[in-house]
Structures are given as C-alpha cells and as structure tokens.
PDB file of C-alpha atoms (C1' of nucleotides) in Angstrom:
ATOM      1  CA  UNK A 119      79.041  96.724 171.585  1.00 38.00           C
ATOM      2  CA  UNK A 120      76.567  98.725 169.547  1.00 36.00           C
ATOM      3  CA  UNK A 121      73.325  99.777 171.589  1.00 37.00           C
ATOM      4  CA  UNK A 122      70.396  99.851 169.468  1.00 35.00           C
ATOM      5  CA  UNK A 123      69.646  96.478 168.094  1.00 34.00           C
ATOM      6  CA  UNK A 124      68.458  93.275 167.840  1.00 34.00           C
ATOM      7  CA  UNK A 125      65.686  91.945 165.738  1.00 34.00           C
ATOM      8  CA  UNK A 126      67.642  89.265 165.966  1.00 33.00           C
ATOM      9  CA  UNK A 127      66.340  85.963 167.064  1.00 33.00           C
ATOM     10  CA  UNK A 128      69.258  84.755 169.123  1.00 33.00           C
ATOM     11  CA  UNK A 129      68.148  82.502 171.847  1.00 39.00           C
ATOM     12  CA  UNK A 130      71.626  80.971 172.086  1.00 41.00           C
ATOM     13  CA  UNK A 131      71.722  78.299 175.170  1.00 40.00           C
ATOM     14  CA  UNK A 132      68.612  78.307 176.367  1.00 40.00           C
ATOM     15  CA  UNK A 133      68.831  74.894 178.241  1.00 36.00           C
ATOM     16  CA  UNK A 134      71.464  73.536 177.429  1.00 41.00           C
ATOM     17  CA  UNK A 135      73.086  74.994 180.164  1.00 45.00           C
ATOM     18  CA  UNK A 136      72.604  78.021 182.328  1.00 47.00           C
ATOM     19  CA  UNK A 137      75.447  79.513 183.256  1.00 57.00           C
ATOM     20  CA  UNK A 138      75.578  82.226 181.560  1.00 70.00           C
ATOM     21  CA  UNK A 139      72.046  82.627 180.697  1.00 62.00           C
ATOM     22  CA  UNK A 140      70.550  83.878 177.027  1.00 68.00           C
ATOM     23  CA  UNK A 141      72.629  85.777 174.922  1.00 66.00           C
ATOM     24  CA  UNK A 142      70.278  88.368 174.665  1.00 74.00           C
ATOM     25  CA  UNK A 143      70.712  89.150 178.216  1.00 77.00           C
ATOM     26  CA  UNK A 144      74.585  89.117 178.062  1.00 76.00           C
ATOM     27  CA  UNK A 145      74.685  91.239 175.474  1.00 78.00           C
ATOM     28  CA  UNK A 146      72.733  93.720 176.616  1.00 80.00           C
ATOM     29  CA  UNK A 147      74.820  93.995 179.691  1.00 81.00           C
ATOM     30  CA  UNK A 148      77.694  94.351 177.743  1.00 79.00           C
ATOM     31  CA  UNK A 149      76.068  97.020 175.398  1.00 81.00           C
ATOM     32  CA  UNK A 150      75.901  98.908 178.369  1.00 82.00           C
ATOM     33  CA  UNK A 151      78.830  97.980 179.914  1.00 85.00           C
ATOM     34  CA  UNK A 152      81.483  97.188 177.550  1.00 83.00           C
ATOM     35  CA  UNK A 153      81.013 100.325 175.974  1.00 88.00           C
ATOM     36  CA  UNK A 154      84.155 103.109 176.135  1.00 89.00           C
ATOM     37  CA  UNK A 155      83.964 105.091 179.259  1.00 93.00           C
ATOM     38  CA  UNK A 156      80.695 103.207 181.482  1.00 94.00           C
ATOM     39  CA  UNK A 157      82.699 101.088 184.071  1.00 91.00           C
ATOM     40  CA  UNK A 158      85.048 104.291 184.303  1.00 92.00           C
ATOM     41  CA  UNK A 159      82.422 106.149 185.255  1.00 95.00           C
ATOM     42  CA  UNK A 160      81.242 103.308 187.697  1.00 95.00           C
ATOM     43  CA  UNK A 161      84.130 103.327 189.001  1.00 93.00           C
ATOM     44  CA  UNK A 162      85.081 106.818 189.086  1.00 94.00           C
ATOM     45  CA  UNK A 163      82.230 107.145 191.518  1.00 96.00           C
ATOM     46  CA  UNK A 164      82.991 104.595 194.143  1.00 95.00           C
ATOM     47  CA  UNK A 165      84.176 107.009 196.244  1.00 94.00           C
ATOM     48  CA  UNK A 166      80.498 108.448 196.997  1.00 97.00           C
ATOM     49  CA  UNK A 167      79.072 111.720 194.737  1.00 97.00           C
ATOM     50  CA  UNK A 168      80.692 113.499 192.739  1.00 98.00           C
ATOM     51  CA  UNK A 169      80.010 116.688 190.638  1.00 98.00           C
ATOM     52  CA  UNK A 170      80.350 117.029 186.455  1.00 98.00           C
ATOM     53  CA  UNK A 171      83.252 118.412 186.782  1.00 98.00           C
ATOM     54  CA  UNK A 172      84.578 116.484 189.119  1.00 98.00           C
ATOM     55  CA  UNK A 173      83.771 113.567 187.255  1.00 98.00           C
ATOM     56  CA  UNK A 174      85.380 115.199 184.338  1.00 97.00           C
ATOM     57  CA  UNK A 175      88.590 115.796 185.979  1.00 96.00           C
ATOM     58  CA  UNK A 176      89.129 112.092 187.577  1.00 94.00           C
ATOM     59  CA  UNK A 177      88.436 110.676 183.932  1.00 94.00           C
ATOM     60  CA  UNK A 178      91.503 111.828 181.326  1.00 92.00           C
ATOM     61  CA  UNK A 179      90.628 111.689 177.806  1.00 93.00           C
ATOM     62  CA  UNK A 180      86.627 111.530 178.217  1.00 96.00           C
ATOM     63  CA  UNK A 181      84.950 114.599 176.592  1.00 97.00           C
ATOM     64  CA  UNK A 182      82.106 116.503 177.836  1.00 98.00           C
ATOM     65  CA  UNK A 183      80.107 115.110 175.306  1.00 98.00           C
ATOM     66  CA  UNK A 184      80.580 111.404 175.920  1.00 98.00           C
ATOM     67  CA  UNK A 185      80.291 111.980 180.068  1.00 98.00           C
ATOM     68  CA  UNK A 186      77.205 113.633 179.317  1.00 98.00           C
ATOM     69  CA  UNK A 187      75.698 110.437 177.143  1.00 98.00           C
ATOM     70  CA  UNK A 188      77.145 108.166 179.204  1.00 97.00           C
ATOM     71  CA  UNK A 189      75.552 109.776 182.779  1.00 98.00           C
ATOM     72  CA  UNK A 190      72.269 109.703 180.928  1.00 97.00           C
ATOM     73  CA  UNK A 191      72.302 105.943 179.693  1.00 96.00           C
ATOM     74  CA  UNK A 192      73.550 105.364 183.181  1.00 97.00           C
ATOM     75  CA  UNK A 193      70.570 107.432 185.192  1.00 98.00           C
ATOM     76  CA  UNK A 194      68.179 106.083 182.445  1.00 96.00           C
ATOM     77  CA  UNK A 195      69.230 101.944 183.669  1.00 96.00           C
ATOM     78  CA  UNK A 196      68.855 103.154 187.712  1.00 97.00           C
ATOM     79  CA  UNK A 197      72.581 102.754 188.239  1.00 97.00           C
ATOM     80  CA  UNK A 198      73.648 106.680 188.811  1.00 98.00           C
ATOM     81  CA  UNK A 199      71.377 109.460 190.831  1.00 98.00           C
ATOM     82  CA  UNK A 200      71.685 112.551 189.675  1.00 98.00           C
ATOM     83  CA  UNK A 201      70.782 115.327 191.988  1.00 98.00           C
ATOM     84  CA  UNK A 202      70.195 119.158 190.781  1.00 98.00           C
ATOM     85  CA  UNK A 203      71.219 121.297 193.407  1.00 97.00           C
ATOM     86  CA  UNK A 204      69.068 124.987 193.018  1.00 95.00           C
ATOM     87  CA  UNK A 205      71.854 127.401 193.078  1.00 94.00           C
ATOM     88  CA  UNK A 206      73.728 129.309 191.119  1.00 93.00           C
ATOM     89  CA  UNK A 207      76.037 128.491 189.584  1.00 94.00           C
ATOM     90  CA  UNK A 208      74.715 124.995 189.129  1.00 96.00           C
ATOM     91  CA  UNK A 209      75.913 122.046 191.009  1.00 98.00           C
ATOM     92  CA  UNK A 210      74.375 118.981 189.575  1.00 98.00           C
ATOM     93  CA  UNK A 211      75.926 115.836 191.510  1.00 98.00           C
ATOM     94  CA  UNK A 212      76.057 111.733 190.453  1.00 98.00           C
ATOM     95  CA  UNK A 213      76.289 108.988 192.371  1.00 98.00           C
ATOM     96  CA  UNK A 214      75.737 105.452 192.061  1.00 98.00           C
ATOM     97  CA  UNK A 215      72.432 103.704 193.474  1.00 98.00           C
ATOM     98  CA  UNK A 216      72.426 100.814 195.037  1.00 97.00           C
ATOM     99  CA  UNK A 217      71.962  98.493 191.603  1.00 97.00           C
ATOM    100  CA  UNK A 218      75.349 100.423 190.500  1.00 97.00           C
ATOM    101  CA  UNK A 219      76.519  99.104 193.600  1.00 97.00           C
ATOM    102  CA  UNK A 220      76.364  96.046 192.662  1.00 96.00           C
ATOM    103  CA  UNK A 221      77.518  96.759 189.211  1.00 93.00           C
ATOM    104  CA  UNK A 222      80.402  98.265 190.967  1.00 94.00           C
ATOM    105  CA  UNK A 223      81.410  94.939 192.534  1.00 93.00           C
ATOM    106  CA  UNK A 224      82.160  93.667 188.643  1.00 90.00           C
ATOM    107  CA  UNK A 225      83.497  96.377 187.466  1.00 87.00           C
ATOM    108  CA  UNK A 226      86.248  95.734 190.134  1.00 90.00           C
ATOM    109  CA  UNK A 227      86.101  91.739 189.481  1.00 91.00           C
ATOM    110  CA  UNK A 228      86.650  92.930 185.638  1.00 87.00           C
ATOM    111  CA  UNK A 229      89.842  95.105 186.848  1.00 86.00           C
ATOM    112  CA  UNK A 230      90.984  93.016 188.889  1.00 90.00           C
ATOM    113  CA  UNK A 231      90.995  90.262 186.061  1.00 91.00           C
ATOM    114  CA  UNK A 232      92.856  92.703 184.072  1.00 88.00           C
ATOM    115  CA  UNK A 233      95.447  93.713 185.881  1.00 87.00           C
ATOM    116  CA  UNK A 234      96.846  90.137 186.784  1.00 91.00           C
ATOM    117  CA  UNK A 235      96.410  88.679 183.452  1.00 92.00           C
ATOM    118  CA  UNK A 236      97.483  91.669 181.663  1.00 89.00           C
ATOM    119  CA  UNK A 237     100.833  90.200 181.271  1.00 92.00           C
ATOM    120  CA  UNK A 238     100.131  87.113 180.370  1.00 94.00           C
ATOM    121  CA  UNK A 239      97.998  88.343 177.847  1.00 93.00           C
ATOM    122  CA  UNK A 240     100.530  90.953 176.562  1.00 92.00           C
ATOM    123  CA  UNK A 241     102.777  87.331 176.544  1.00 95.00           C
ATOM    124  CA  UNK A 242     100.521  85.390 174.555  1.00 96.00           C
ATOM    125  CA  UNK A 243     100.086  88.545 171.960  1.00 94.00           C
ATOM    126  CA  UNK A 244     104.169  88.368 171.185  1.00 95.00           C
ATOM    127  CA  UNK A 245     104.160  85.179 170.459  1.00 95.00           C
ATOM    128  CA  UNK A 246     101.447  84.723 168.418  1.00 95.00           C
ATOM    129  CA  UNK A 247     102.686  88.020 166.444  1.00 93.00           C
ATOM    130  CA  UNK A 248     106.113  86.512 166.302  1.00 92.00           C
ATOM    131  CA  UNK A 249     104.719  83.747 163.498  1.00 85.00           C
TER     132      UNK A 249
ATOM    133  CA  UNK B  82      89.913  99.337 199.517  1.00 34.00           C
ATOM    134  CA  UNK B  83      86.503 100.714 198.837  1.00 34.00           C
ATOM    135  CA  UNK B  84      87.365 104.781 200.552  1.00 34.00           C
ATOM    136  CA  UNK B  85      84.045 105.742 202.197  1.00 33.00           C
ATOM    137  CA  UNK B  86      85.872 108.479 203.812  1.00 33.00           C
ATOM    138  CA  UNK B  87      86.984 110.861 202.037  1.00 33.00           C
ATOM    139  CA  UNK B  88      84.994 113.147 199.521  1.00 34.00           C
ATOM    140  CA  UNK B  89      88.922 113.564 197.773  1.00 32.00           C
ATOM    141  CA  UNK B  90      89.123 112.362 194.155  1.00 34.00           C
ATOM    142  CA  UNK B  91      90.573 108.814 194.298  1.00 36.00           C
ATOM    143  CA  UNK B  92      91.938 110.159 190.355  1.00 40.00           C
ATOM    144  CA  UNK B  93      91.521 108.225 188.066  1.00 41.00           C
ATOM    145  CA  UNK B  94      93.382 104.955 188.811  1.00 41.00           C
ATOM    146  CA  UNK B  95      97.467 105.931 187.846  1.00 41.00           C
ATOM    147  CA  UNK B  96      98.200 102.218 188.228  1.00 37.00           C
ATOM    148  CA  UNK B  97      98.212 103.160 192.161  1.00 37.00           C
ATOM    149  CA  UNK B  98      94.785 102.372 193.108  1.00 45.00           C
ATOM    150  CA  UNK B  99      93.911  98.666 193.171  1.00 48.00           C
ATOM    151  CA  UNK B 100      90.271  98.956 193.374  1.00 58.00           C
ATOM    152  CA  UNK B 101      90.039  98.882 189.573  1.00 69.00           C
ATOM    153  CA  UNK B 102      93.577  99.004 187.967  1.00 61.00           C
ATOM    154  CA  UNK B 103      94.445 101.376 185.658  1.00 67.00           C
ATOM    155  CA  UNK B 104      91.740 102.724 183.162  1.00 66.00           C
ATOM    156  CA  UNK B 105      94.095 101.817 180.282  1.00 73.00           C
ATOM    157  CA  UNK B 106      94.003  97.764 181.368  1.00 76.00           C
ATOM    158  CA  UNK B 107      89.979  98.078 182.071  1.00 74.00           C
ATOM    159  CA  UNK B 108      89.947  99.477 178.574  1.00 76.00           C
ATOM    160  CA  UNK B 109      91.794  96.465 177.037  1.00 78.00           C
ATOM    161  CA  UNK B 110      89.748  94.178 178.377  1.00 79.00           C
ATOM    162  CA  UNK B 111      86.986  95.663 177.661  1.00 78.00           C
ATOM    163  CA  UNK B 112      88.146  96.385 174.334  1.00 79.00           C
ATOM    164  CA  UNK B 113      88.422  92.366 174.115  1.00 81.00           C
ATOM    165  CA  UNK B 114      85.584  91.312 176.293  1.00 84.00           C
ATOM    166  CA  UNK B 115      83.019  94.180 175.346  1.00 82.00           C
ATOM    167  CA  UNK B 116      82.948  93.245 171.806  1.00 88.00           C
ATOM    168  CA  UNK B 117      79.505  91.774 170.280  1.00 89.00           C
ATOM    169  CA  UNK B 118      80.817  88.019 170.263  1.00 93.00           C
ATOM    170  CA  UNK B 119      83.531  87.295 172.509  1.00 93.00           C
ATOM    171  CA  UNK B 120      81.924  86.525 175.662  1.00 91.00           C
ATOM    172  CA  UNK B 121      79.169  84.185 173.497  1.00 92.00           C
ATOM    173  CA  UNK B 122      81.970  82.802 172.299  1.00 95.00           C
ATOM    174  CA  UNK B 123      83.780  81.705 175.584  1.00 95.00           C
ATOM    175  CA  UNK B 124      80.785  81.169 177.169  1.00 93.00           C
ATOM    176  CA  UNK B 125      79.758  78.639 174.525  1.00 95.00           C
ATOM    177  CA  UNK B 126      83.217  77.076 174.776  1.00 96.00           C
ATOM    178  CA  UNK B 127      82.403  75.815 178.818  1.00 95.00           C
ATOM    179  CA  UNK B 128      81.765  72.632 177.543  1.00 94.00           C
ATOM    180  CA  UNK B 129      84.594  71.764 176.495  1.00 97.00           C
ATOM    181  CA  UNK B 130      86.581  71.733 172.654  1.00 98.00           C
ATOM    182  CA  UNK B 131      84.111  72.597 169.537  1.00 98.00           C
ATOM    183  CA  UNK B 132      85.134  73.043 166.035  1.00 98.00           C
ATOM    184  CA  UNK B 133      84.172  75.999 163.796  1.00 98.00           C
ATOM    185  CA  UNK B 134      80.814  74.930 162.475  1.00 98.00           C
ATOM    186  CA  UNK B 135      79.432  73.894 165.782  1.00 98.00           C
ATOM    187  CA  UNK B 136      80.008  77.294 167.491  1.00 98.00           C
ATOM    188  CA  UNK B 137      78.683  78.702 164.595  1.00 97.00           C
ATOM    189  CA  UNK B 138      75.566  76.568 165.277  1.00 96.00           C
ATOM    190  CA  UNK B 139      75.615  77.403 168.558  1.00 94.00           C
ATOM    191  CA  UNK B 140      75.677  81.138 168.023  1.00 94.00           C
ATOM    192  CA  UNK B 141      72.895  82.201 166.197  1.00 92.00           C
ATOM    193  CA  UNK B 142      72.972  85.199 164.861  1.00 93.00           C
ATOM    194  CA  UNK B 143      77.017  85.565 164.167  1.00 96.00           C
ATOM    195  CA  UNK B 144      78.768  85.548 160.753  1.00 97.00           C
ATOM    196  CA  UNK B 145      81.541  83.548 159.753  1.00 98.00           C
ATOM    197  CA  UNK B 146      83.382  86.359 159.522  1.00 98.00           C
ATOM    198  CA  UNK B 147      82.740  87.296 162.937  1.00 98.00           C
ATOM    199  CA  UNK B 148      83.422  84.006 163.966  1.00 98.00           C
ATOM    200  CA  UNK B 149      86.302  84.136 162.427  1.00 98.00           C
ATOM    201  CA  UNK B 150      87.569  87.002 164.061  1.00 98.00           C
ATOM    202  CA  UNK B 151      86.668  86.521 167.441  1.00 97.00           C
ATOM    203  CA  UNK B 152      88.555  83.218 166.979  1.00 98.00           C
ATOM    204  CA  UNK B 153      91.392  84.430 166.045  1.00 97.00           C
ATOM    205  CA  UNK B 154      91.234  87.367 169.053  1.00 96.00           C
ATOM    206  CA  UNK B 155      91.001  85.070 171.614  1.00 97.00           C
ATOM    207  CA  UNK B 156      93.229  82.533 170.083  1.00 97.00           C
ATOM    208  CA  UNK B 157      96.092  85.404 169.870  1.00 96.00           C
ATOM    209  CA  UNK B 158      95.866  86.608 173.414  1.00 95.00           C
ATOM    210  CA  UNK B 159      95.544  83.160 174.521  1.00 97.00           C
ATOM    211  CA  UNK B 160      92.330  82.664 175.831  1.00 97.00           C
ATOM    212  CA  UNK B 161      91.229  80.007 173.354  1.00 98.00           C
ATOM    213  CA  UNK B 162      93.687  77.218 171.714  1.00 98.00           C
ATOM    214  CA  UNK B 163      92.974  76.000 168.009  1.00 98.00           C
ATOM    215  CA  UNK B 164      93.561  72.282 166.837  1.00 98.00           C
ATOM    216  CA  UNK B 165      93.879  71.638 162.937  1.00 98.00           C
ATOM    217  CA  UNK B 166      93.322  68.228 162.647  1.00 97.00           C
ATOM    218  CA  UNK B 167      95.324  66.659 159.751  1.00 95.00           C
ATOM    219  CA  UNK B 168      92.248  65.390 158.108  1.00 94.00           C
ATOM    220  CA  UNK B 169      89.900  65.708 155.205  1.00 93.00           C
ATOM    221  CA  UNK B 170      87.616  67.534 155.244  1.00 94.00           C
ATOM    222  CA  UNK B 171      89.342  69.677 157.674  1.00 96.00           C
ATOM    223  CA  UNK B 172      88.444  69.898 160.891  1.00 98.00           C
ATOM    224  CA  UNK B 173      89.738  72.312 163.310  1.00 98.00           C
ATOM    225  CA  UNK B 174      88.688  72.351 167.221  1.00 98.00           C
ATOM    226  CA  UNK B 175      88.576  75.264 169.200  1.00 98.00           C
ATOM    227  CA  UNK B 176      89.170  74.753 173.457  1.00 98.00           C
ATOM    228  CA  UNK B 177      89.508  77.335 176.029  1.00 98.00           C
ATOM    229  CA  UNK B 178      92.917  77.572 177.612  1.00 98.00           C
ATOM    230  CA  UNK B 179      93.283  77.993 181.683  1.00 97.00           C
ATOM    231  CA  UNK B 180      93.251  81.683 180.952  1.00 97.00           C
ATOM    232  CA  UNK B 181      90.222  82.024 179.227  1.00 97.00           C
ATOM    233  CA  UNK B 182      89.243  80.026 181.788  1.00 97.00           C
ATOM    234  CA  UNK B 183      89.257  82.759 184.415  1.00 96.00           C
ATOM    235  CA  UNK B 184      87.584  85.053 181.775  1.00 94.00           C
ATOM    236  CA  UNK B 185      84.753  82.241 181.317  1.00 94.00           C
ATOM    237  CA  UNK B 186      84.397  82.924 185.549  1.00 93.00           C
ATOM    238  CA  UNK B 187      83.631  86.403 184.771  1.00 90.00           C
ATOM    239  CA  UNK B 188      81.364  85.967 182.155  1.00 88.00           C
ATOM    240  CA  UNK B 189      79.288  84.044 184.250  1.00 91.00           C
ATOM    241  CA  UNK B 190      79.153  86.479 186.920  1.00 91.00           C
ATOM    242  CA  UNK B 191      78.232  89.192 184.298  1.00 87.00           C
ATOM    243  CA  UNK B 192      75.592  86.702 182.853  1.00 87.00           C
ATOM    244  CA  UNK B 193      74.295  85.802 186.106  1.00 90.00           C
ATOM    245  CA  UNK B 194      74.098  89.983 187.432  1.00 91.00           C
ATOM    246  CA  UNK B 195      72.790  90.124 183.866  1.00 89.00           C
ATOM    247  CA  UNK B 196      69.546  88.175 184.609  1.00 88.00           C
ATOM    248  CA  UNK B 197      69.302  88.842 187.830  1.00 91.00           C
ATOM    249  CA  UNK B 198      68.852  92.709 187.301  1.00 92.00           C
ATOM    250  CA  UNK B 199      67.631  92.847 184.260  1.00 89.00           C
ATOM    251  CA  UNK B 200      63.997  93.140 185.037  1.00 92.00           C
ATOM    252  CA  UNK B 201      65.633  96.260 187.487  1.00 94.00           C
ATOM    253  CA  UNK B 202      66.785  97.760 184.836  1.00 93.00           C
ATOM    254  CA  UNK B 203      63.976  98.176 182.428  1.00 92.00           C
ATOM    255  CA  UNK B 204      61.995  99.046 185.244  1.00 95.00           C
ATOM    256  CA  UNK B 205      63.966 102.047 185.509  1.00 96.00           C
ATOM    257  CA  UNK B 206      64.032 102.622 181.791  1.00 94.00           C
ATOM    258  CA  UNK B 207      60.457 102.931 181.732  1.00 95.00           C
ATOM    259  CA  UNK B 208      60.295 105.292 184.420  1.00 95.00           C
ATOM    260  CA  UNK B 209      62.647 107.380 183.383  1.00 95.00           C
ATOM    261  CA  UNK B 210      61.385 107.645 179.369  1.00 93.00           C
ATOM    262  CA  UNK B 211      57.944 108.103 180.738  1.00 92.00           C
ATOM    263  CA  UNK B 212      59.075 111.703 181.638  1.00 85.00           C
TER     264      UNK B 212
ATOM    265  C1'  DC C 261      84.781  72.237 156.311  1.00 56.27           C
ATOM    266  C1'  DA C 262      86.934  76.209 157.522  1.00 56.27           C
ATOM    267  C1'  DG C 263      88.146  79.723 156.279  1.00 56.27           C
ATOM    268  C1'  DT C 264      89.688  84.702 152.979  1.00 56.27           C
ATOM    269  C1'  DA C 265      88.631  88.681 150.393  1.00 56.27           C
ATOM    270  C1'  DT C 266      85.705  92.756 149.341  1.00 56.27           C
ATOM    271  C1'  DC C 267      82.435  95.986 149.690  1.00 56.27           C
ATOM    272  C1'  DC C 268      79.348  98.788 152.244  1.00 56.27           C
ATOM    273  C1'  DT C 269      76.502 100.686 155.985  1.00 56.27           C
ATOM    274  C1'  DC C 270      75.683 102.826 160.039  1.00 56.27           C
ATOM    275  C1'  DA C 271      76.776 103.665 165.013  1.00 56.27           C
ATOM    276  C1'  DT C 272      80.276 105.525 168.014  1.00 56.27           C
ATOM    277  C1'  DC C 273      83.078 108.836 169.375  1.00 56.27           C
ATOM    278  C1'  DG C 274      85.920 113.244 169.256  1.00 56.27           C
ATOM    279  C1'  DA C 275      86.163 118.185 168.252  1.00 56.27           C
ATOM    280  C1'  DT C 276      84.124 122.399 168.184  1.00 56.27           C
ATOM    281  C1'  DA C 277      80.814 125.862 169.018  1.00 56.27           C
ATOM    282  C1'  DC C 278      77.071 127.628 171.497  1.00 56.27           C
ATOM    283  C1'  DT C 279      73.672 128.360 175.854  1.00 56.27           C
ATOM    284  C1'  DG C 280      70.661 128.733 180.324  1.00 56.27           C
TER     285       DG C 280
ATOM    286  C1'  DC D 136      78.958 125.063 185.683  1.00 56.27           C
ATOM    287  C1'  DA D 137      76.689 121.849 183.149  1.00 56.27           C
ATOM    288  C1'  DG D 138      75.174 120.994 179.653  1.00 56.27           C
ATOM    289  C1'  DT D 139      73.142 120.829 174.020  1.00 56.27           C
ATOM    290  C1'  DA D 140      73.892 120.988 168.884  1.00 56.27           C
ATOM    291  C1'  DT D 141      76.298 119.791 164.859  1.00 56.27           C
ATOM    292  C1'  DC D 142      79.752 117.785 161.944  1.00 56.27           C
ATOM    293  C1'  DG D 143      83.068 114.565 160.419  1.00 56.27           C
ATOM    294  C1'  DA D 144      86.262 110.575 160.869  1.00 56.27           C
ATOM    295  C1'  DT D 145      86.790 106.027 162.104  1.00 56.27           C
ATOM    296  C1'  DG D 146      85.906 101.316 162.289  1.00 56.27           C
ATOM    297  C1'  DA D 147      82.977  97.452 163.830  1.00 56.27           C
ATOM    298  C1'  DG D 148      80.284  94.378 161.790  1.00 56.27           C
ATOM    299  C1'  DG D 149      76.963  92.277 157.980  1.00 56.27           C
ATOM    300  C1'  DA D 150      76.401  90.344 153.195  1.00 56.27           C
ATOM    301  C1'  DT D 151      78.288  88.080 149.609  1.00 56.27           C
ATOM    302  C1'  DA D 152      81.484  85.605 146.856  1.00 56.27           C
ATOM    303  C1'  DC D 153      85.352  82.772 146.413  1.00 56.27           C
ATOM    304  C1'  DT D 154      89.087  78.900 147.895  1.00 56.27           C
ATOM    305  C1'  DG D 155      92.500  75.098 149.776  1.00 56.27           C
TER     306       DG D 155
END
DNA sequence: CAGTATCCTCATCGATACTG
DNA sequence: CAGTATCGATGAGGATACTG
C-alpha cells in the first residue's frame, strides 16, 4: 500500500466488467486507505472534532509523527478540516468533511466485515497452518 | 450507533464499541485487504474460477511472485479455494469461497466510492498543494 | 504451467530530539 | 500544545533465475 507510484500501465478491467472499476482507481483508494493508522483516524473522529491530542489519546500505539502525516494526507484529499484556533496555547482541531463522511460509512462496512468474519478467518488460518 | 451527542472520547474501540470493532481487527483486515494486490485479485476472481496464468493476464502489472503470494494469503484465510488439477501440464484453478465472497461486496463498494470521488479528491489535492 | 529461491531497493514507520 | 527534523530498522515488493 505504498503511496507514490505508478508509471505503471495497469488498466486492468476496463470493460470487461465494471464493478469494481480500474485498478488504478482501487488502488489509489487503498493507498490512502489501507495504509496503518487512516481509517483509525476516520474513525476516531466520528464522534464530531477533536483536538491533536485528543486524537492522540483515543488512538494507542500511533506516534506523533505518524498522526501528524496521516492528518496531512487526510486534509490534503478533503476528508479532515483542520481548524487553527488563535490562542495560546494552541488548539488546532480535526474533523471530518462531508467526503470523510462518506468515507466514514466504509470504514464502518470494513469493521463491521471484520469483526464477524474474524473468526472464521482466524478458523481457516489453523487449518491451513495445521498441514 | 453513530454518537452525535457527546463531545466525550468514544476511545478507541476496546472491542465495546460496534461502530468499527476493535482497531486490532480493522488492522487485520486491512493488513490483508490494504495490500497492493489482494483486492485486484478478488475482484478479478467475480467471474468465477481462473487458473494462475489467467489472473496473471488479467492483472497487469503484478509479478508472479506477487501472485503467488497473494494466492496463497487469501487461500490460507479462506477467502479463495485452489484446485490442482491432476493433469499435464498442470493446471491449477483458483475460485473465491462464500467468504471472500463478502470481501468481493466490499471491494466493490470501495471501487465504486473509489470512482465516484475520485475526481473530489484531486480537486482538493490541487487546492491544497497550490498553497 | 505453476510455481520456488535469491537478491536487492526503497518506502514506511517508530523513536528520539528539538521548536514556535 | 502541536507540531518539525533526523535517523535507523523493518519488510513489502520487483527482477531474475531455476524447477517439478
């Protein structure tokens, strides 16, 4: 799920059938997406704004490094606001727009998907490992 | 339960919340899903069973190591069943199970949000790098 | 045909330190 | 508080060669 690519041709399924649409498109969802902390984030925020820190707090394990990068890619796609408040000491807020709305709306599809299937999954894992 | 209510944290998903599981089941799927191939690769198994040198076909762009791998991924969590066919040459079919399935369902709806926002998105990107 | 086996590169991410 | 700067480890993924 690497970001910066593709002089790659890759026009896989154009025509033959739509339903997923080009490949170029998919993956560059999924680039975005699929990458370690995004849909946390996305998520992290469907409870309306929330500051760095607060952010920060609500996702264990994510440094302040990676929050950073990943706000910015987010704010640079139209998915998170960010609002600088002018005080001191800073509050700088996030929240999502109305495209991460919708983004939102998968995210959950994509956890939702997880969490039943998780076990069957898990299932399917031990007894392939157990040849 | 999408909380509009309360500016409280809704922290981050302790297998309590349902809204988007558990970060650590996201992650796994994501993990599976958000890889370069995988969703090409179920996505270009909706038609039905296709041995290895078709998807390869079919997916320009990926090795056969790649192929390979993401075969054997899917195959292990049980998203995609593999035929050997007692033949020579060899040929070996690859099918998506029930499962993957569900995951193809998903892929769609990423595809489809994919090109539906997509022109969105680089909007934004514009606007925001022209600053 | 359908894979393994190696080697190698480069992006991703974490840790740490520093700053307006 | 909300970042930026830098470094280093890890590992995904490509190229190539070989095989049952």
């Amino acid at each position: 799920m690497t970001t910066a690519e593709s002089p790659a041709p890759i026009t896989a399924y154009e025509g033959s059938c739509s339903a997923v649409g080009d490949g170029r498109a998919v993956r560059d969802v999924l680039a975005r997406v699929g990458d370690k902390w995004t849909l946390l984030v996305v998520a992290t925020l469907r409870g309306g704004r929330l500051r760095f820190s607060e952010l920060q707090r609500h996702i264990p394990g994510i440094s302040q490094r990676m929050l950073t990068l990943t706000l910015r890619q987010l704010e640079r796609d139209g998915l998170v606001s960010r609002t600088v408040h002018a005080e001191v000491p800073p509050r700088v807020e996030y929240e999502l727009t109305d495209l991460g709305g919708t983004l939102l709306q998968l995210s959950i599809a994509l956890g939702d998907w997880a969490i039943e299937n998780r076990a069957r999954i898990e299932a399917a894992r031990a007894e392939y490992d157990a040849r």
